[in-house]
Amino acid sequence: MTGPIELTDDPVPTIPVDDEFSLTPARWEDRAAHLEHLNVSPLIHHYLASIPYPYTEADADEWMREILTRPYTGCDEADWTIRLASGEAVGECWLLSILRGNRAEVGYWMAPAYWGRGIPGRAVRALSLFAMREFDCRKIVATIRDGNGRSRRVLEKAGFAFEATLRSHTVHEGRSYDVHYFGLWRES
Ligand SMILES: CC(C)(COP(=O)(O)OP(=O)(O)OC[C@H]1O[C@@H](n2cnc3c(N)ncnc32)[C@H](O)[C@@H]1OP(=O)(O)O)[C@@H](O)C(=O)NCCC(=O)NCCS
């Protein structure tokens, strides 16, 4: 990181989930974990093209600067660190396009070393219920690219229902993919 950064005094609130992990604001000390986790496999970049692979020191600096300075109040997006009870940062989940009284979109990634523990589904469920309370959202949406069976399962376990497929909706590395939309409604 070059130069000092002024940390926001308005970080995201911590969302307790269970004994294994919680959703917390990012910390400067998480930078090393990001570098490690996001360089293990190109799969995270494959499904989330905005996260580069390889993930460089400069990428980590840019992300930490953004996440540590962004105010929570009034923003239409917010990002939480998935943090084990030990304090270790093992992934992220976020809300995008927050429309108060209406809708928000959820997204997530998990460090490959921790795949298979069922953490993302519980994180997505907790964050979605939080958004319904905090922002009065009636619906939470999520999208997955065709072929991302793990992510589809995460959404199903979080209580989301499949809604629609948009055909050839996105291009990644020169190839077109269908995108599947999922929803979780406040009544459900
Ligand atoms: C998607 C992701 C968060 C899942 O993390 P995870 O820790 O493995 O999640 P879980 O522990 O819930 O396990 C995944 C589930 O998918 C199942 N699964 C694994 N491979 C699968 C496949 N190819 N097809 C369908 N289901 C699969 C597992 O059996 C498990 O379900 P189960 O608990 O019913 O047995 C993680 O793989 C990831 O970060 N991927 C890259 C980023 C990404 O895709 N983000 C979402 C963008 S929409």
mmCIF file of N, CA and C and ligand atoms in Angstrom, residues 43-44 47-48 108-110 114-120 143-144 148-151 153-154 157, ligand 1:
data_model
loop_
_atom_site.group_PDB
_atom_site.id
_atom_site.type_symbol
_atom_site.label_atom_id
_atom_site.label_comp_id
_atom_site.label_asym_id
_atom_site.label_seq_id
_atom_site.Cartn_x
_atom_site.Cartn_y
_atom_site.Cartn_z
ATOM 1 N N LEU A 43 -10.521 -20.236 -10.424
ATOM 2 C CA LEU A 43 -11.971 -20.451 -10.455
ATOM 3 C C LEU A 43 -12.751 -19.248 -9.933
ATOM 4 N N ILE A 44 -12.203 -18.546 -8.952
ATOM 5 C CA ILE A 44 -12.932 -17.386 -8.420
ATOM 6 C C ILE A 44 -13.008 -16.316 -9.502
ATOM 7 N N TYR A 47 -15.571 -17.196 -12.247
ATOM 8 C CA TYR A 47 -16.985 -16.917 -11.985
ATOM 9 C C TYR A 47 -17.254 -15.488 -11.555
ATOM 10 N N LEU A 48 -16.211 -14.781 -11.115
ATOM 11 C CA LEU A 48 -16.358 -13.370 -10.731
ATOM 12 C C LEU A 48 -15.245 -12.608 -11.450
ATOM 13 N N TYR A 108 -20.862 -13.277 -3.511
ATOM 14 C CA TYR A 108 -20.007 -13.931 -2.508
ATOM 15 C C TYR A 108 -18.872 -14.691 -3.186
ATOM 16 N N TRP A 109 -17.783 -14.835 -2.439
ATOM 17 C CA TRP A 109 -16.749 -15.817 -2.781
ATOM 18 C C TRP A 109 -16.199 -16.366 -1.472
ATOM 19 N N MET A 110 -15.641 -17.569 -1.579
ATOM 20 C CA MET A 110 -15.115 -18.259 -0.401
ATOM 21 C C MET A 110 -13.710 -18.765 -0.740
ATOM 22 N N TYR A 114 -11.486 -23.530 2.221
ATOM 23 C CA TYR A 114 -12.627 -23.678 3.136
ATOM 24 C C TYR A 114 -13.894 -24.113 2.404
ATOM 25 N N TRP A 115 -13.759 -24.457 1.125
ATOM 26 C CA TRP A 115 -14.938 -24.926 0.385
ATOM 27 C C TRP A 115 -15.454 -26.227 1.007
ATOM 28 N N GLY A 116 -16.759 -26.382 0.932
ATOM 29 C CA GLY A 116 -17.374 -27.634 1.381
ATOM 30 C C GLY A 116 -17.827 -27.633 2.825
ATOM 31 N N ARG A 117 -17.678 -26.512 3.527
ATOM 32 C CA ARG A 117 -18.137 -26.455 4.923
ATOM 33 C C ARG A 117 -19.534 -25.866 5.064
ATOM 34 N N GLY A 118 -20.123 -25.459 3.943
ATOM 35 C CA GLY A 118 -21.477 -24.897 3.999
ATOM 36 C C GLY A 118 -21.535 -23.465 4.511
ATOM 37 N N ILE A 119 -20.383 -22.810 4.589
ATOM 38 C CA ILE A 119 -20.363 -21.449 5.142
ATOM 39 C C ILE A 119 -21.087 -20.439 4.235
ATOM 40 N N PRO A 120 -20.846 -20.438 2.900
ATOM 41 C CA PRO A 120 -21.456 -19.384 2.082
ATOM 42 C C PRO A 120 -22.988 -19.369 2.131
ATOM 43 N N THR A 143 -27.429 -13.735 -9.101
ATOM 44 C CA THR A 143 -27.272 -14.301 -10.439
ATOM 45 C C THR A 143 -26.088 -15.253 -10.434
ATOM 46 N N ILE A 144 -26.203 -16.314 -11.213
ATOM 47 C CA ILE A 144 -25.052 -17.192 -11.411
ATOM 48 C C ILE A 144 -24.865 -17.456 -12.898
ATOM 49 N N ASN A 148 -21.993 -22.906 -12.924
ATOM 50 C CA ASN A 148 -21.509 -22.709 -11.552
ATOM 51 C C ASN A 148 -22.419 -23.458 -10.577
ATOM 52 N N GLY A 149 -22.290 -24.792 -10.627
ATOM 53 C CA GLY A 149 -23.152 -25.649 -9.813
ATOM 54 C C GLY A 149 -22.981 -25.439 -8.326
ATOM 55 N N ARG A 150 -21.765 -25.154 -7.895
ATOM 56 C CA ARG A 150 -21.527 -24.903 -6.462
ATOM 57 C C ARG A 150 -22.312 -23.686 -5.994
ATOM 58 N N SER A 151 -22.267 -22.637 -6.796
ATOM 59 C CA SER A 151 -22.944 -21.404 -6.402
ATOM 60 C C SER A 151 -24.462 -21.584 -6.421
ATOM 61 N N ARG A 153 -26.008 -24.265 -5.721
ATOM 62 C CA ARG A 153 -26.326 -25.015 -4.495
ATOM 63 C C ARG A 153 -26.302 -24.100 -3.267
ATOM 64 N N VAL A 154 -25.347 -23.178 -3.248
ATOM 65 C CA VAL A 154 -25.283 -22.200 -2.147
ATOM 66 C C VAL A 154 -26.605 -21.439 -2.055
ATOM 67 N N LYS A 157 -29.454 -23.590 -0.791
ATOM 68 C CA LYS A 157 -29.367 -23.829 0.652
ATOM 69 C C LYS A 157 -29.726 -22.573 1.444
HETATM 70 C C1 LIG B 1 -19.603 -20.826 -4.821
HETATM 71 C C2 LIG B 1 -18.741 -20.954 -3.573
HETATM 72 C C3 LIG B 1 -18.910 -19.701 -2.725
HETATM 73 C C4 LIG B 1 -19.209 -22.197 -2.797
HETATM 74 O O1 LIG B 1 -18.384 -22.340 -1.659
HETATM 75 P P1 LIG B 1 -18.399 -23.662 -0.777
HETATM 76 O O2 LIG B 1 -17.724 -23.312 0.486
HETATM 77 O O3 LIG B 1 -17.893 -24.814 -1.533
HETATM 78 O O4 LIG B 1 -19.969 -23.885 -0.554
HETATM 79 P P2 LIG B 1 -20.637 -25.160 0.197
HETATM 80 O O5 LIG B 1 -19.794 -25.609 1.317
HETATM 81 O O6 LIG B 1 -22.052 -24.798 0.445
HETATM 82 O O7 LIG B 1 -20.587 -26.348 -0.864
HETATM 83 C C5 LIG B 1 -21.080 -26.231 -2.152
HETATM 84 C C6 LIG B 1 -22.268 -27.167 -2.410
HETATM 85 O O8 LIG B 1 -22.246 -27.419 -3.809
HETATM 86 C C7 LIG B 1 -22.160 -28.822 -4.044
HETATM 87 N N1 LIG B 1 -21.345 -28.980 -5.232
HETATM 88 C C8 LIG B 1 -20.020 -29.083 -5.348
HETATM 89 N N2 LIG B 1 -19.668 -29.161 -6.640
HETATM 90 C C9 LIG B 1 -20.817 -29.089 -7.356
HETATM 91 C C10 LIG B 1 -21.126 -29.105 -8.744
HETATM 92 N N3 LIG B 1 -20.172 -29.202 -9.662
HETATM 93 N N4 LIG B 1 -22.416 -28.989 -9.110
HETATM 94 C C11 LIG B 1 -23.400 -28.872 -8.197
HETATM 95 N N5 LIG B 1 -23.175 -28.852 -6.854
HETATM 96 C C12 LIG B 1 -21.891 -28.961 -6.458
HETATM 97 C C13 LIG B 1 -21.554 -29.395 -2.791
HETATM 98 O O9 LIG B 1 -21.878 -30.765 -2.669
HETATM 99 C C14 LIG B 1 -22.223 -28.527 -1.740
HETATM 100 O O10 LIG B 1 -23.579 -28.883 -1.552
HETATM 101 P P3 LIG B 1 -24.077 -29.789 -0.303
HETATM 102 O O11 LIG B 1 -23.738 -29.009 0.937
HETATM 103 O O12 LIG B 1 -25.522 -29.946 -0.530
HETATM 104 O O13 LIG B 1 -23.300 -31.087 -0.379
HETATM 105 C C15 LIG B 1 -17.245 -21.142 -3.934
HETATM 106 O O14 LIG B 1 -17.128 -22.280 -4.741
HETATM 107 C C16 LIG B 1 -16.648 -19.953 -4.639
HETATM 108 O O15 LIG B 1 -16.152 -19.027 -4.014
HETATM 109 N N6 LIG B 1 -16.666 -19.987 -5.990
HETATM 110 C C17 LIG B 1 -16.054 -18.965 -6.812
HETATM 111 C C18 LIG B 1 -16.788 -17.634 -6.711
HETATM 112 C C19 LIG B 1 -18.243 -17.765 -7.065
HETATM 113 O O16 LIG B 1 -18.636 -18.575 -7.887
HETATM 114 N N7 LIG B 1 -19.055 -16.903 -6.426
HETATM 115 C C20 LIG B 1 -20.466 -16.858 -6.701
HETATM 116 C C21 LIG B 1 -20.685 -16.047 -7.930
HETATM 117 S S1 LIG B 1 -22.393 -16.075 -8.356
#
